[in-house]
């Protein structure tokens, strides 16, 4: 048994280090066949203080439903999003420094996970419209009247390509529902206290 212990330890180290890999991602994403969005610059806080938001995200794509816990952290130099499975298993860490997107992700996320899309969606939800609108090749984010305290949409050819409903005027304190019909995606974000 003593002879097996070092071998088991080495195997465990190999398995845990082999479970994730780092990838450099694109800063521009295709949201619809006609709309590209390039990540906007980082938000500049007047107090230069760090902002962090813990969230539960429920994600539906077609018939598939997933939940994860995230931590979104912003400071003057980085936007970082960390994702965990509901049981606490690390899934990904994505960082945008205003110039490039790097993702460290668990191999269980698969090749289809595109971290840059998640960063783009977070900007559309939390950044002011005037800061993201210059980074679409066409279309723009607008607010529109609805039954919620606030509703926004990505308008493309006079149609809502993406809609975002907020339970509060301040997106950072709000429950958020994002509907993206072209991609068959619904995202529900609940802030955690």
mmCIF file of C-alpha atoms in Angstrom:
data_model
loop_
_atom_site.group_PDB
_atom_site.id
_atom_site.type_symbol
_atom_site.label_atom_id
_atom_site.label_comp_id
_atom_site.label_asym_id
_atom_site.label_seq_id
_atom_site.Cartn_x
_atom_site.Cartn_y
_atom_site.Cartn_z
ATOM 1 C CA UNK A 1 0.000 0.000 0.000
ATOM 2 C CA UNK A 2 2.853 2.409 0.820
ATOM 3 C CA UNK A 3 4.230 1.871 -2.688
ATOM 4 C CA UNK A 4 0.880 2.873 -4.205
ATOM 5 C CA UNK A 5 0.517 6.170 -2.278
ATOM 6 C CA UNK A 6 3.131 8.152 -4.283
ATOM 7 C CA UNK A 7 1.703 6.802 -7.548
ATOM 8 C CA UNK A 8 -1.841 7.791 -6.524
ATOM 9 C CA UNK A 9 -0.616 11.273 -5.550
ATOM 10 C CA UNK A 10 1.094 11.762 -8.920
ATOM 11 C CA UNK A 11 -1.993 10.515 -10.735
ATOM 12 C CA UNK A 12 -4.223 12.955 -8.807
ATOM 13 C CA UNK A 13 -1.914 15.875 -9.622
ATOM 14 C CA UNK A 14 -1.917 14.898 -13.310
ATOM 15 C CA UNK A 15 -5.713 14.599 -13.363
ATOM 16 C CA UNK A 16 -6.371 17.937 -11.655
ATOM 17 C CA UNK A 17 -3.885 19.896 -13.752
ATOM 18 C CA UNK A 18 -5.165 18.269 -16.921
ATOM 19 C CA UNK A 19 -8.748 19.343 -16.229
ATOM 20 C CA UNK A 20 -8.373 22.911 -17.446
ATOM 21 C CA UNK A 21 -6.632 24.821 -20.171
ATOM 22 C CA UNK A 22 -6.082 28.465 -21.045
ATOM 23 C CA UNK A 23 -7.281 29.941 -24.317
ATOM 24 C CA UNK A 24 -6.948 33.344 -25.895
ATOM 25 C CA UNK A 25 -10.338 34.413 -27.241
ATOM 26 C CA UNK A 26 -11.615 36.877 -29.808
ATOM 27 C CA UNK A 27 -12.815 40.297 -28.651
ATOM 28 C CA UNK A 28 -15.460 40.456 -31.404
ATOM 29 C CA UNK A 29 -18.464 38.122 -31.595
ATOM 30 C CA UNK A 30 -21.226 37.496 -34.128
ATOM 31 C CA UNK A 31 -24.513 37.988 -32.253
ATOM 32 C CA UNK A 32 -26.779 37.499 -35.264
ATOM 33 C CA UNK A 33 -25.999 36.801 -38.923
ATOM 34 C CA UNK A 34 -25.873 40.552 -39.562
ATOM 35 C CA UNK A 35 -24.592 41.915 -36.213
ATOM 36 C CA UNK A 36 -21.040 41.796 -34.864
ATOM 37 C CA UNK A 37 -20.172 43.230 -31.462
ATOM 38 C CA UNK A 38 -16.635 44.014 -30.321
ATOM 39 C CA UNK A 39 -16.110 44.286 -26.563
ATOM 40 C CA UNK A 40 -16.312 47.869 -25.339
ATOM 41 C CA UNK A 41 -13.614 49.418 -23.136
ATOM 42 C CA UNK A 42 -13.750 48.765 -19.413
ATOM 43 C CA UNK A 43 -16.041 50.914 -17.286
ATOM 44 C CA UNK A 44 -14.231 53.749 -15.584
ATOM 45 C CA UNK A 45 -15.531 54.277 -12.058
ATOM 46 C CA UNK A 46 -15.284 57.780 -10.652
ATOM 47 C CA UNK A 47 -14.195 56.319 -7.305
ATOM 48 C CA UNK A 48 -11.737 53.898 -8.974
ATOM 49 C CA UNK A 49 -13.021 51.231 -6.613
ATOM 50 C CA UNK A 50 -13.467 47.585 -7.442
ATOM 51 C CA UNK A 51 -16.999 46.342 -8.023
ATOM 52 C CA UNK A 52 -18.044 42.705 -7.534
ATOM 53 C CA UNK A 53 -21.325 40.922 -8.106
ATOM 54 C CA UNK A 54 -22.124 37.339 -7.087
ATOM 55 C CA UNK A 55 -24.850 35.781 -9.227
ATOM 56 C CA UNK A 56 -26.816 32.641 -9.936
ATOM 57 C CA UNK A 57 -27.310 32.172 -13.682
ATOM 58 C CA UNK A 58 -29.975 29.896 -15.140
ATOM 59 C CA UNK A 59 -29.257 29.259 -18.802
ATOM 60 C CA UNK A 60 -31.640 27.610 -21.251
ATOM 61 C CA UNK A 61 -30.580 26.724 -24.788
ATOM 62 C CA UNK A 62 -33.318 24.893 -26.628
ATOM 63 C CA UNK A 63 -34.289 21.953 -24.420
ATOM 64 C CA UNK A 64 -31.080 22.074 -22.347
ATOM 65 C CA UNK A 65 -31.087 23.834 -18.986
ATOM 66 C CA UNK A 66 -27.995 24.653 -16.900
ATOM 67 C CA UNK A 67 -27.320 26.583 -13.703
ATOM 68 C CA UNK A 68 -24.094 28.046 -12.449
ATOM 69 C CA UNK A 69 -22.790 30.459 -9.874
ATOM 70 C CA UNK A 70 -20.670 33.379 -11.034
ATOM 71 C CA UNK A 71 -18.632 36.216 -9.633
ATOM 72 C CA UNK A 72 -18.283 39.273 -11.875
ATOM 73 C CA UNK A 73 -15.467 41.578 -10.743
ATOM 74 C CA UNK A 74 -14.578 44.931 -12.297
ATOM 75 C CA UNK A 75 -11.748 47.309 -11.620
ATOM 76 C CA UNK A 76 -9.985 49.913 -13.735
ATOM 77 C CA UNK A 77 -7.795 47.313 -15.464
ATOM 78 C CA UNK A 78 -9.827 44.076 -15.735
ATOM 79 C CA UNK A 79 -13.271 42.558 -16.099
ATOM 80 C CA UNK A 80 -13.214 39.032 -14.647
ATOM 81 C CA UNK A 81 -15.991 36.454 -14.626
ATOM 82 C CA UNK A 82 -15.578 33.244 -12.620
ATOM 83 C CA UNK A 83 -18.061 30.385 -13.068
ATOM 84 C CA UNK A 84 -18.736 27.496 -10.700
ATOM 85 C CA UNK A 85 -21.056 24.523 -10.961
ATOM 86 C CA UNK A 86 -23.823 24.578 -8.302
ATOM 87 C CA UNK A 87 -21.777 22.049 -6.290
ATOM 88 C CA UNK A 88 -18.779 24.423 -6.300
ATOM 89 C CA UNK A 89 -16.662 22.795 -9.024
ATOM 90 C CA UNK A 90 -14.645 25.459 -10.934
ATOM 91 C CA UNK A 91 -15.802 25.713 -14.553
ATOM 92 C CA UNK A 92 -14.096 28.789 -15.984
ATOM 93 C CA UNK A 93 -12.352 32.087 -15.329
ATOM 94 C CA UNK A 94 -12.584 34.687 -18.078
ATOM 95 C CA UNK A 95 -10.641 37.962 -18.010
ATOM 96 C CA UNK A 96 -10.913 40.953 -20.333
ATOM 97 C CA UNK A 97 -8.264 43.655 -19.903
ATOM 98 C CA UNK A 98 -9.617 46.072 -22.496
ATOM 99 C CA UNK A 99 -7.500 44.530 -25.240
ATOM 100 C CA UNK A 100 -7.753 40.748 -25.064
ATOM 101 C CA UNK A 101 -9.898 37.994 -23.595
ATOM 102 C CA UNK A 102 -8.260 35.057 -21.830
ATOM 103 C CA UNK A 103 -10.199 32.076 -20.525
ATOM 104 C CA UNK A 104 -9.087 29.341 -18.206
ATOM 105 C CA UNK A 105 -11.727 26.654 -18.491
ATOM 106 C CA UNK A 106 -12.417 23.156 -17.307
ATOM 107 C CA UNK A 107 -12.200 20.637 -20.143
ATOM 108 C CA UNK A 108 -15.719 19.549 -19.160
ATOM 109 C CA UNK A 109 -16.950 22.843 -20.679
ATOM 110 C CA UNK A 110 -16.051 21.434 -24.097
ATOM 111 C CA UNK A 111 -14.936 23.197 -27.241
ATOM 112 C CA UNK A 112 -18.346 24.813 -27.784
ATOM 113 C CA UNK A 113 -18.006 27.112 -24.748
ATOM 114 C CA UNK A 114 -17.113 30.561 -26.056
ATOM 115 C CA UNK A 115 -16.097 32.788 -23.159
ATOM 116 C CA UNK A 116 -16.081 35.912 -25.307
ATOM 117 C CA UNK A 117 -19.848 35.595 -25.848
ATOM 118 C CA UNK A 118 -20.436 35.555 -22.115
ATOM 119 C CA UNK A 119 -18.328 38.704 -21.681
ATOM 120 C CA UNK A 120 -20.253 40.399 -24.514
ATOM 121 C CA UNK A 121 -23.612 39.494 -22.930
ATOM 122 C CA UNK A 122 -22.453 40.862 -19.555
ATOM 123 C CA UNK A 123 -21.516 44.157 -21.213
ATOM 124 C CA UNK A 124 -24.893 44.406 -22.964
ATOM 125 C CA UNK A 125 -26.613 43.850 -19.597
ATOM 126 C CA UNK A 126 -24.503 46.086 -17.336
ATOM 127 C CA UNK A 127 -22.755 48.740 -19.469
ATOM 128 C CA UNK A 128 -24.606 51.987 -20.305
ATOM 129 C CA UNK A 129 -26.013 51.907 -23.852
ATOM 130 C CA UNK A 130 -23.910 54.862 -24.968
ATOM 131 C CA UNK A 131 -20.750 52.903 -24.073
ATOM 132 C CA UNK A 132 -21.639 49.784 -26.095
ATOM 133 C CA UNK A 133 -23.483 51.242 -29.091
ATOM 134 C CA UNK A 134 -20.305 52.325 -30.853
ATOM 135 C CA UNK A 135 -19.066 48.716 -30.887
ATOM 136 C CA UNK A 136 -21.811 47.147 -33.045
ATOM 137 C CA UNK A 137 -21.309 47.004 -36.808
ATOM 138 C CA UNK A 138 -25.067 47.687 -36.987
ATOM 139 C CA UNK A 139 -27.919 47.904 -34.520
ATOM 140 C CA UNK A 140 -28.037 49.626 -31.157
ATOM 141 C CA UNK A 141 -29.115 49.068 -27.569
ATOM 142 C CA UNK A 142 -32.190 51.051 -26.515
ATOM 143 C CA UNK A 143 -34.597 51.177 -23.575
ATOM 144 C CA UNK A 144 -38.293 50.591 -24.302
ATOM 145 C CA UNK A 145 -41.568 50.713 -22.351
ATOM 146 C CA UNK A 146 -42.644 47.473 -20.697
ATOM 147 C CA UNK A 147 -44.281 46.077 -17.556
ATOM 148 C CA UNK A 148 -40.922 45.897 -15.712
ATOM 149 C CA UNK A 149 -39.012 48.787 -14.069
ATOM 150 C CA UNK A 150 -36.645 48.732 -17.070
ATOM 151 C CA UNK A 151 -36.421 46.928 -20.412
ATOM 152 C CA UNK A 152 -33.667 47.121 -23.026
ATOM 153 C CA UNK A 153 -33.240 45.653 -26.472
ATOM 154 C CA UNK A 154 -30.681 45.266 -29.190
ATOM 155 C CA UNK A 155 -32.540 46.803 -32.125
ATOM 156 C CA UNK A 156 -31.607 45.469 -35.565
ATOM 157 C CA UNK A 157 -33.621 46.450 -38.661
ATOM 158 C CA UNK A 158 -36.395 47.824 -36.404
ATOM 159 C CA UNK A 159 -36.761 44.496 -34.569
ATOM 160 C CA UNK A 160 -35.721 43.335 -31.083
ATOM 161 C CA UNK A 161 -32.836 40.891 -31.650
ATOM 162 C CA UNK A 162 -32.150 40.567 -27.905
ATOM 163 C CA UNK A 163 -34.378 41.766 -25.059
ATOM 164 C CA UNK A 164 -33.343 42.322 -21.443
ATOM 165 C CA UNK A 165 -35.844 42.777 -18.598
ATOM 166 C CA UNK A 166 -34.699 44.246 -15.267
ATOM 167 C CA UNK A 167 -36.518 44.053 -11.912
ATOM 168 C CA UNK A 168 -34.839 47.320 -10.818
ATOM 169 C CA UNK A 169 -33.736 50.500 -12.593
ATOM 170 C CA UNK A 170 -30.179 49.780 -11.437
ATOM 171 C CA UNK A 171 -28.976 46.719 -13.398
ATOM 172 C CA UNK A 172 -26.356 45.895 -10.726
ATOM 173 C CA UNK A 173 -29.144 45.311 -8.148
ATOM 174 C CA UNK A 174 -31.610 43.703 -10.527
ATOM 175 C CA UNK A 175 -32.859 40.264 -11.390
ATOM 176 C CA UNK A 176 -32.245 40.089 -15.137
ATOM 177 C CA UNK A 177 -33.956 38.064 -17.877
ATOM 178 C CA UNK A 178 -32.277 38.039 -21.285
ATOM 179 C CA UNK A 179 -34.048 36.576 -24.320
ATOM 180 C CA UNK A 180 -32.068 35.856 -27.482
ATOM 181 C CA UNK A 181 -34.523 34.203 -29.925
ATOM 182 C CA UNK A 182 -32.076 33.834 -32.857
ATOM 183 C CA UNK A 183 -29.797 31.670 -30.686
ATOM 184 C CA UNK A 184 -32.726 30.030 -28.816
ATOM 185 C CA UNK A 185 -31.230 31.240 -25.508
ATOM 186 C CA UNK A 186 -32.822 32.513 -22.310
ATOM 187 C CA UNK A 187 -30.610 33.696 -19.473
ATOM 188 C CA UNK A 188 -31.933 34.509 -15.981
ATOM 189 C CA UNK A 189 -29.508 36.216 -13.594
ATOM 190 C CA UNK A 190 -30.244 36.509 -9.882
ATOM 191 C CA UNK A 191 -27.875 38.551 -7.702
ATOM 192 C CA UNK A 192 -26.729 36.734 -4.555
ATOM 193 C CA UNK A 193 -26.340 38.690 -1.350
#
